[in-house]
Tab-separated table of C-alpha atoms and ligand atoms in Angstrom:
chain	number	residue	atom	x	y	z
A	357	UNK	CA	50.878	-242.300	115.194
A	358	UNK	CA	50.062	-245.001	117.991
A	359	UNK	CA	46.326	-245.229	118.803
A	360	UNK	CA	45.067	-246.191	122.252
A	361	UNK	CA	44.479	-249.709	121.130
A	362	UNK	CA	48.050	-250.027	119.882
A	363	UNK	CA	47.203	-250.176	116.202
A	364	UNK	CA	49.526	-248.017	114.119
A	365	UNK	CA	47.545	-245.580	111.941
A	366	UNK	CA	49.372	-244.098	109.012
A	367	UNK	CA	49.060	-240.296	109.067
A	368	UNK	CA	49.117	-238.729	105.566
A	369	UNK	CA	52.067	-236.295	105.267
A	370	UNK	CA	51.309	-232.962	103.598
A	371	UNK	CA	53.013	-232.667	100.285
A	372	UNK	CA	53.849	-228.996	99.436
A	373	UNK	CA	54.813	-227.588	96.056
A	374	UNK	CA	57.829	-225.324	95.824
A	375	UNK	CA	59.523	-223.445	92.945
A	376	UNK	CA	63.093	-224.789	92.734
A	377	UNK	CA	64.168	-222.928	89.674
A	378	UNK	CA	63.179	-220.153	87.257
A	379	UNK	CA	64.155	-219.373	83.632
A	380	UNK	CA	63.026	-216.977	80.848
A	381	UNK	CA	63.803	-216.140	77.338
A	382	UNK	CA	63.282	-213.107	75.164
A	383	UNK	CA	63.809	-213.547	71.317
A	384	UNK	CA	66.205	-211.315	69.348
A	385	UNK	CA	67.211	-207.674	69.900
A	386	UNK	CA	64.883	-205.286	71.726
A	387	UNK	CA	62.597	-203.344	69.459
A	388	UNK	CA	62.228	-199.701	70.807
A	389	UNK	CA	59.228	-197.487	70.460
A	390	UNK	CA	61.107	-195.341	67.940
A	391	UNK	CA	61.874	-198.564	66.013
A	392	UNK	CA	58.153	-199.005	65.629
A	393	UNK	CA	57.812	-195.490	64.212
A	394	UNK	CA	60.525	-196.348	61.647
A	395	UNK	CA	58.519	-199.469	60.751
A	396	UNK	CA	55.662	-197.045	59.747
A	397	UNK	CA	53.532	-197.197	62.881
A	398	UNK	CA	51.963	-193.691	63.610
A	399	UNK	CA	53.076	-193.454	67.303
A	400	UNK	CA	55.675	-191.898	69.572
A	401	UNK	CA	57.911	-193.004	72.356
A	402	UNK	CA	56.340	-190.233	74.597
A	403	UNK	CA	52.727	-191.632	74.063
A	404	UNK	CA	53.641	-195.289	74.596
A	405	UNK	CA	55.781	-194.594	77.782
A	406	UNK	CA	53.354	-192.233	79.312
A	407	UNK	CA	50.301	-194.490	78.776
A	408	UNK	CA	51.976	-197.920	79.275
A	409	UNK	CA	55.517	-197.711	80.596
A	410	UNK	CA	56.665	-199.856	77.682
A	411	UNK	CA	60.030	-198.952	76.180
A	412	UNK	CA	61.062	-202.026	74.303
A	413	UNK	CA	59.451	-205.349	73.213
A	414	UNK	CA	61.081	-208.569	71.625
A	415	UNK	CA	59.723	-210.001	68.399
A	416	UNK	CA	60.265	-213.643	67.298
A	417	UNK	CA	61.605	-214.061	63.794
A	418	UNK	CA	59.291	-215.737	61.247
A	419	UNK	CA	59.290	-219.459	61.756
A	420	UNK	CA	60.124	-219.281	65.484
A	421	UNK	CA	57.269	-220.780	67.499
A	422	UNK	CA	56.087	-220.451	71.069
A	423	UNK	CA	57.513	-223.821	71.838
A	424	UNK	CA	60.964	-222.669	70.672
A	425	UNK	CA	60.851	-219.819	73.219
A	426	UNK	CA	59.562	-222.192	75.874
A	427	UNK	CA	62.405	-224.504	75.226
A	428	UNK	CA	64.984	-221.879	76.163
A	429	UNK	CA	63.086	-220.691	79.252
A	430	UNK	CA	62.683	-224.324	80.468
A	431	UNK	CA	66.289	-225.189	79.871
A	432	UNK	CA	67.274	-222.274	82.110
A	433	UNK	CA	64.702	-223.137	84.700
A	434	UNK	CA	65.856	-226.787	84.878
A	435	UNK	CA	69.555	-225.544	85.179
A	436	UNK	CA	68.688	-223.245	87.971
A	437	UNK	CA	66.703	-226.179	89.696
A	438	UNK	CA	69.617	-228.546	89.256
A	439	UNK	CA	67.271	-230.987	87.334
A	440	UNK	CA	67.499	-232.968	84.220
A	441	UNK	CA	64.577	-232.909	81.730
A	442	UNK	CA	63.742	-236.555	82.227
A	443	UNK	CA	63.084	-235.934	86.000
A	444	UNK	CA	60.087	-233.898	84.961
A	445	UNK	CA	56.848	-235.774	85.014
A	446	UNK	CA	54.299	-233.023	84.245
A	447	UNK	CA	54.419	-230.078	81.785
A	448	UNK	CA	51.613	-227.470	82.175
A	449	UNK	CA	52.069	-224.908	79.321
A	450	UNK	CA	50.021	-221.703	79.288
A	451	UNK	CA	49.788	-220.103	75.890
A	452	UNK	CA	47.112	-218.456	73.584
A	453	UNK	CA	49.585	-218.591	70.632
A	454	UNK	CA	50.221	-222.392	70.392
A	455	UNK	CA	52.478	-223.850	67.651
A	456	UNK	CA	49.447	-225.548	66.164
A	457	UNK	CA	45.776	-226.145	66.669
A	458	UNK	CA	46.964	-229.627	67.840
A	459	UNK	CA	49.074	-231.340	69.133
A	460	UNK	CA	49.467	-229.317	72.198
A	461	UNK	CA	52.557	-227.093	72.513
A	462	UNK	CA	53.153	-228.932	75.810
A	463	UNK	CA	53.582	-232.202	73.952
A	464	UNK	CA	55.889	-230.584	71.319
A	465	UNK	CA	58.007	-228.999	74.172
A	466	UNK	CA	58.250	-232.355	75.963
A	467	UNK	CA	59.722	-233.831	72.732
A	468	UNK	CA	62.072	-230.889	72.243
A	469	UNK	CA	63.281	-231.238	75.739
A	470	UNK	CA	64.134	-234.959	75.108
A	471	UNK	CA	61.786	-236.270	77.767
A	472	UNK	CA	60.894	-239.896	77.094
A	473	UNK	CA	59.304	-240.872	80.490
A	474	UNK	CA	55.736	-240.693	79.350
A	475	UNK	CA	54.823	-237.946	81.842
A	476	UNK	CA	51.723	-235.775	81.349
A	477	UNK	CA	51.801	-232.674	79.148
A	478	UNK	CA	49.045	-230.360	78.339
A	479	UNK	CA	48.142	-226.698	77.394
A	480	UNK	CA	46.136	-224.255	79.521
A	481	UNK	CA	44.320	-221.560	77.685
A	482	UNK	CA	43.585	-218.541	79.992
A	483	UNK	CA	45.227	-215.854	77.972
A	484	UNK	CA	47.237	-213.432	80.333
A	485	UNK	CA	46.153	-215.381	83.458
A	486	UNK	CA	47.565	-218.521	81.937
A	487	UNK	CA	50.580	-218.725	84.281
A	488	UNK	CA	48.386	-218.268	87.407
A	489	UNK	CA	46.105	-220.927	86.074
A	490	UNK	CA	49.048	-223.244	85.199
A	491	UNK	CA	50.691	-222.861	88.639
A	492	UNK	CA	47.481	-223.472	90.476
A	493	UNK	CA	46.745	-226.676	88.413
A	494	UNK	CA	50.198	-228.049	88.617
A	495	UNK	CA	50.248	-227.455	92.481
A	496	UNK	CA	47.008	-229.578	92.773
A	497	UNK	CA	48.748	-232.429	90.926
A	498	UNK	CA	51.761	-232.315	93.013
A	499	UNK	CA	49.775	-232.028	96.298
A	500	UNK	CA	47.760	-235.015	95.323
A	501	UNK	CA	50.898	-237.093	95.088
A	502	UNK	CA	50.204	-238.080	91.505
A	503	UNK	CA	53.213	-236.140	90.171
A	504	UNK	CA	56.477	-234.835	91.656
A	505	UNK	CA	58.214	-232.463	89.415
A	506	UNK	CA	56.428	-230.044	87.030
A	507	UNK	CA	57.599	-227.520	84.446
A	508	UNK	CA	55.025	-224.719	84.407
A	509	UNK	CA	55.625	-222.496	81.481
A	510	UNK	CA	54.018	-219.389	79.813
A	511	UNK	CA	55.175	-218.714	76.252
A	512	UNK	CA	53.755	-216.496	73.580
A	513	UNK	CA	54.265	-215.145	70.076
A	514	UNK	CA	51.669	-212.539	70.340
A	515	UNK	CA	53.256	-210.606	67.435
A	516	UNK	CA	51.494	-213.181	65.250
A	517	UNK	CA	47.966	-212.127	66.330
A	518	UNK	CA	48.450	-208.322	66.219
A	519	UNK	CA	47.063	-206.062	63.637
A	520	UNK	CA	50.191	-204.118	62.841
A	521	UNK	CA	48.086	-201.292	61.350
A	522	UNK	CA	46.219	-200.832	64.657
A	523	UNK	CA	48.458	-198.608	66.719
A	524	UNK	CA	46.013	-198.844	69.626
A	525	UNK	CA	46.988	-202.487	70.302
A	526	UNK	CA	50.218	-203.406	68.361
A	527	UNK	CA	52.449	-201.214	70.503
A	528	UNK	CA	51.406	-203.057	73.640
A	529	UNK	CA	52.535	-206.552	73.190
A	530	UNK	CA	55.698	-208.725	72.670
A	531	UNK	CA	56.946	-212.201	72.423
A	532	UNK	CA	58.650	-214.239	75.180
A	533	UNK	CA	58.650	-217.104	77.605
A	534	UNK	CA	59.129	-217.855	81.243
A	535	UNK	CA	59.089	-221.106	83.261
A	536	UNK	CA	59.450	-222.512	86.670
A	537	UNK	CA	60.284	-225.870	88.051
A	538	UNK	CA	57.653	-226.772	90.717
A	539	UNK	CA	58.543	-229.704	92.992
A	540	UNK	CA	57.085	-231.846	95.736
A	541	UNK	CA	58.573	-230.743	99.022
A	542	UNK	CA	58.390	-230.987	102.800
A	543	UNK	CA	58.564	-227.282	103.068
A	544	UNK	CA	55.758	-224.992	102.150
A	545	UNK	CA	56.071	-223.221	98.757
A	546	UNK	CA	52.587	-222.360	97.397
A	547	UNK	CA	50.653	-221.048	100.375
A	548	UNK	CA	47.395	-220.230	98.572
A	549	UNK	CA	45.955	-219.858	95.034
A	550	UNK	CA	42.836	-218.806	93.401
A	551	UNK	CA	41.554	-218.720	89.763
A	552	UNK	CA	38.314	-217.203	88.391
A	553	UNK	CA	36.557	-216.575	85.046
A	554	UNK	CA	33.599	-214.509	83.878
A	555	UNK	CA	32.720	-215.289	80.262
A	556	UNK	CA	30.304	-212.443	80.142
A	557	UNK	CA	33.243	-210.184	79.563
A	558	UNK	CA	34.719	-212.082	76.609
A	559	UNK	CA	34.041	-209.294	74.216
A	560	UNK	CA	36.402	-206.691	75.709
A	561	UNK	CA	39.474	-208.680	74.870
A	562	UNK	CA	39.564	-211.306	72.192
A	563	UNK	CA	40.846	-212.721	68.932
A	564	UNK	CA	37.466	-213.628	67.558
A	565	UNK	CA	38.568	-215.794	64.588
A	566	UNK	CA	37.821	-219.446	63.880
A	567	UNK	CA	39.503	-221.825	61.592
A	568	UNK	CA	36.996	-223.615	59.518
A	569	UNK	CA	37.106	-225.528	56.147
A	570	UNK	CA	40.626	-224.153	55.415
A	571	UNK	CA	39.794	-220.514	56.161
A	572	UNK	CA	39.808	-218.074	59.099
A	573	UNK	CA	36.285	-216.996	59.746
A	574	UNK	CA	36.210	-213.768	61.652
A	575	UNK	CA	39.275	-211.814	62.624
A	576	UNK	CA	42.577	-213.463	63.464
A	577	UNK	CA	43.777	-210.284	65.237
A	578	UNK	CA	43.546	-209.079	68.793
A	579	UNK	CA	40.833	-206.512	69.610
A	580	UNK	CA	40.345	-204.709	72.889
A	581	UNK	CA	38.366	-202.207	74.685
A	582	UNK	CA	41.255	-200.639	76.580
A	583	UNK	CA	39.481	-198.472	79.122
A	584	UNK	CA	37.132	-201.338	80.267
A	585	UNK	CA	40.057	-203.763	80.481
A	586	UNK	CA	41.940	-201.374	82.558
A	587	UNK	CA	39.179	-200.836	85.121
A	588	UNK	CA	38.300	-204.575	85.313
A	589	UNK	CA	41.937	-205.694	85.671
A	590	UNK	CA	42.681	-203.374	88.690
A	591	UNK	CA	39.436	-204.544	90.392
A	592	UNK	CA	39.914	-208.269	90.011
A	593	UNK	CA	43.772	-208.203	90.711
A	594	UNK	CA	43.038	-206.364	93.961
A	595	UNK	CA	40.139	-208.825	94.869
A	596	UNK	CA	42.269	-211.910	94.029
A	597	UNK	CA	45.193	-210.672	96.096
A	598	UNK	CA	43.036	-210.261	99.149
A	599	UNK	CA	41.461	-213.603	98.579
A	600	UNK	CA	44.803	-215.483	98.739
A	601	UNK	CA	46.118	-213.463	101.547
A	602	UNK	CA	43.059	-214.180	103.674
A	603	UNK	CA	43.283	-217.905	102.839
A	604	UNK	CA	46.852	-217.987	104.076
A	605	UNK	CA	46.145	-215.891	107.194
A	606	UNK	CA	48.467	-213.062	105.860
A	607	UNK	CA	48.027	-209.504	104.948
A	608	UNK	CA	49.698	-207.174	102.373
A	609	UNK	CA	52.350	-206.118	104.960
A	610	UNK	CA	53.685	-209.721	104.726
A	611	UNK	CA	54.245	-209.553	100.976
A	612	UNK	CA	57.903	-209.076	100.011
A	613	UNK	CA	57.170	-208.778	96.269
A	614	UNK	CA	54.028	-208.305	94.242
A	615	UNK	CA	54.375	-209.636	90.735
A	616	UNK	CA	51.178	-208.589	88.749
A	617	UNK	CA	50.672	-209.498	85.135
A	618	UNK	CA	52.990	-207.096	83.220
A	619	UNK	CA	50.322	-205.435	80.968
A	620	UNK	CA	50.822	-201.794	81.618
A	621	UNK	CA	52.716	-199.827	84.345
A	622	UNK	CA	49.437	-197.902	85.197
A	623	UNK	CA	47.630	-201.113	85.883
A	624	UNK	CA	50.381	-202.223	88.102
A	625	UNK	CA	50.553	-198.918	89.911
A	626	UNK	CA	46.762	-198.726	90.374
A	627	UNK	CA	46.610	-202.272	91.750
A	628	UNK	CA	49.429	-201.617	94.181
A	629	UNK	CA	47.811	-198.362	95.361
A	630	UNK	CA	44.504	-200.187	95.906
A	631	UNK	CA	46.185	-202.886	97.924
A	632	UNK	CA	48.283	-200.294	99.868
A	633	UNK	CA	51.440	-202.049	98.841
A	634	UNK	CA	54.275	-199.613	98.138
A	635	UNK	CA	55.543	-199.307	94.618
A	636	UNK	CA	59.081	-200.340	95.620
A	637	UNK	CA	57.656	-203.831	96.404
A	638	UNK	CA	56.274	-204.279	92.861
A	639	UNK	CA	58.269	-206.173	90.256
A	640	UNK	CA	58.205	-204.259	86.988
A	641	UNK	CA	59.620	-205.614	83.775
A	642	UNK	CA	56.906	-204.353	81.286
A	643	UNK	CA	59.187	-201.676	80.185
A	644	UNK	CA	61.627	-204.221	78.724
A	645	UNK	CA	59.224	-206.650	77.075
A	646	UNK	CA	55.713	-205.170	76.862
A	647	UNK	CA	52.695	-207.334	77.419
A	648	UNK	CA	53.718	-211.001	76.813
A	649	UNK	CA	50.432	-212.464	78.014
A	650	UNK	CA	50.898	-215.862	79.756
A	651	UNK	CA	54.704	-215.406	79.777
A	652	UNK	CA	54.665	-212.038	81.609
A	653	UNK	CA	54.584	-213.224	85.217
A	654	UNK	CA	57.286	-215.933	84.933
A	655	UNK	CA	59.412	-213.649	82.905
A	656	UNK	CA	59.127	-210.817	85.551
A	657	UNK	CA	59.837	-213.363	88.314
A	658	UNK	CA	62.910	-214.829	86.601
A	659	UNK	CA	64.374	-211.386	85.733
A	660	UNK	CA	63.981	-210.285	89.340
A	661	UNK	CA	65.524	-213.565	90.707
A	662	UNK	CA	68.482	-213.263	88.361
A	663	UNK	CA	69.213	-209.704	89.371
A	664	UNK	CA	69.118	-210.773	92.925
A	665	UNK	CA	65.993	-208.716	93.867
A	666	UNK	CA	63.981	-211.737	94.865
A	667	UNK	CA	65.729	-214.137	97.289
A	668	UNK	CA	64.987	-217.523	98.773
A	669	UNK	CA	62.358	-217.275	101.593
A	670	UNK	CA	60.673	-214.186	100.246
A	671	UNK	CA	56.917	-214.154	100.208
A	672	UNK	CA	55.615	-213.500	96.648
A	673	UNK	CA	52.257	-212.591	95.374
A	674	UNK	CA	51.830	-213.519	91.742
A	675	UNK	CA	48.794	-212.279	89.761
A	676	UNK	CA	47.237	-212.684	86.353
A	677	UNK	CA	44.331	-211.221	84.463
A	678	UNK	CA	43.321	-211.493	80.911
A	679	UNK	CA	40.886	-212.469	78.144
A	680	UNK	CA	37.906	-214.472	78.984
A	681	UNK	CA	37.757	-212.571	81.344
A	682	UNK	CA	40.056	-214.748	83.533
A	683	UNK	CA	42.103	-213.872	86.651
A	684	UNK	CA	43.962	-215.570	89.417
A	685	UNK	CA	46.581	-215.102	92.268
A	686	UNK	CA	49.178	-217.373	93.683
A	687	UNK	CA	50.829	-216.577	97.176
A	688	UNK	CA	54.042	-218.457	97.779
A	689	UNK	CA	57.225	-218.679	99.774
A	690	UNK	CA	60.081	-218.609	97.307
B	621	ACO	N1	50.379	-193.873	69.529
B	621	ACO	C1	49.846	-192.634	69.535
B	621	ACO	N2	48.501	-192.318	69.693
B	621	ACO	C2	47.715	-193.373	69.963
B	621	ACO	C3	48.141	-194.670	70.005
B	621	ACO	C4	49.481	-194.855	69.789
B	621	ACO	N3	50.125	-196.135	69.877
B	621	ACO	N4	47.099	-195.546	70.252
B	621	ACO	C5	46.066	-194.678	70.374
B	621	ACO	N5	46.306	-193.350	70.175
B	621	ACO	C6	45.588	-192.227	70.197
B	621	ACO	C7	44.127	-192.493	69.908
B	621	ACO	O1	43.968	-192.588	68.441
B	621	ACO	C8	43.410	-191.339	70.521
B	621	ACO	O2	43.553	-190.239	69.736
B	621	ACO	P1	42.367	-189.193	69.538
B	621	ACO	O3	42.038	-188.699	71.017
B	621	ACO	O4	42.862	-188.126	68.614
B	621	ACO	O5	41.187	-189.996	69.016
B	621	ACO	C9	44.261	-191.080	71.677
B	621	ACO	O6	45.503	-191.855	71.490
B	621	ACO	C10	43.609	-191.720	72.997
B	621	ACO	O7	43.205	-193.125	72.742
B	621	ACO	P2	42.662	-193.976	73.799
B	621	ACO	O8	42.442	-195.346	73.341
B	621	ACO	O9	41.458	-193.338	74.470
B	621	ACO	O10	43.811	-194.058	74.881
B	621	ACO	P3	43.807	-194.366	76.410
B	621	ACO	O11	44.208	-193.128	77.116
B	621	ACO	O12	42.569	-195.148	76.840
B	621	ACO	O13	45.009	-195.392	76.425
B	621	ACO	C11	45.412	-197.728	76.598
B	621	ACO	C12	45.018	-196.554	75.635
B	621	ACO	C13	46.972	-197.470	76.850
B	621	ACO	C14	45.408	-199.082	75.764
B	621	ACO	C15	44.790	-197.738	77.798
B	621	ACO	O14	43.271	-197.866	77.597
B	621	ACO	C16	45.110	-198.874	78.632
B	621	ACO	O15	46.110	-198.929	79.352
B	621	ACO	N6	44.301	-199.945	78.776
B	621	ACO	C17	44.556	-201.117	79.430
B	621	ACO	C18	44.570	-202.138	78.418
B	621	ACO	C19	45.838	-202.953	78.434
B	621	ACO	O16	46.828	-202.793	78.923
B	621	ACO	N7	45.644	-204.118	77.759
B	621	ACO	C20	46.674	-205.025	77.614
B	621	ACO	C21	46.007	-206.371	77.358
B	621	ACO	S1	44.933	-206.747	78.518
B	621	ACO	C22	45.668	-207.607	79.735
B	621	ACO	O17	46.696	-207.997	79.541
B	621	ACO	C23	44.932	-207.766	80.882
């Protein structure tokens, strides 16, 4: 821009962050509700479907880790984006079931992808909000100009932290991974994002075990106050949605697709109702894979992209809520 004195001033160009490819992966064959009964769990297809909408989930074989699932999802996302692994300079990996205490699953994934460019790679721990957190963080890196191409991944082997004798929780979850390539762009992608936490609710959903002196102290299994989680989830998902819509100057009528955390069909329906978004605009895949925690939103996104439901240019509202309690929303042009 030319100033009145004739001095040329550089005007900073806005860097946007856009999703250029999606991918997902579900391990093995689907395990039906009746299969769970066959495995000795005192439940029924009717109870699970009526309360949760879940019909099948996928369970990783022994020895298969979160980063193995992430690897497949990332390969598919890279292929969809037309990118090579070494073009990625940032990996943000959301998980509550990492391969190890350390190193991070992000660093392990970087190696498995064969990336040797020394880019950044780290894990984000926000349980079922992990993908909303990861996308929000990665967008800030890209907008700052420090990084240009990110893989944002959610990958979980929740089957490892379930008490298979607790029918109140074990039927709800599954294993899987989802990923997106997020790139610097001249065109708007992410329009607004928000992330929150309130640690005073940490007791209502947790795995309260610690590893200490070679032993697990406390419980290594997921525990949940289902009814409180339900109410809290619907409340904060609705609030976060309004927050990002307001920030972008849009309203619910502008949303082509709502993609909430795939925990339970009734949470999805109640959230859509509260937001006055019709149910046919809600992406639902929880019936296929159960609650896959941090993987659920990118999984639902990718499945809907690949079936042609979600198209380029659509306005998407992605939302997460989970243990911590944590929650967040990302509004974007796809
Ligand atoms: N199969 C059959 N019966 C069951 C099962 C099962 N898998 N699990 C519990 N029951 C029984 C209980 O024993 C109880 O029997 P009783 O009345 O004889 O004592 C009865 O069903 C009702 O149990 P509730 O726990 O009161 O069932 P509720 O109607 O609250 O539904 C549920 C439980 C589905 C977990 C519900 O609370 C819910 O949807 N909560 C949301 C939590 C959620 O989705 N969490 C996911 C993780 S959180 C997140 O991702 C944000």
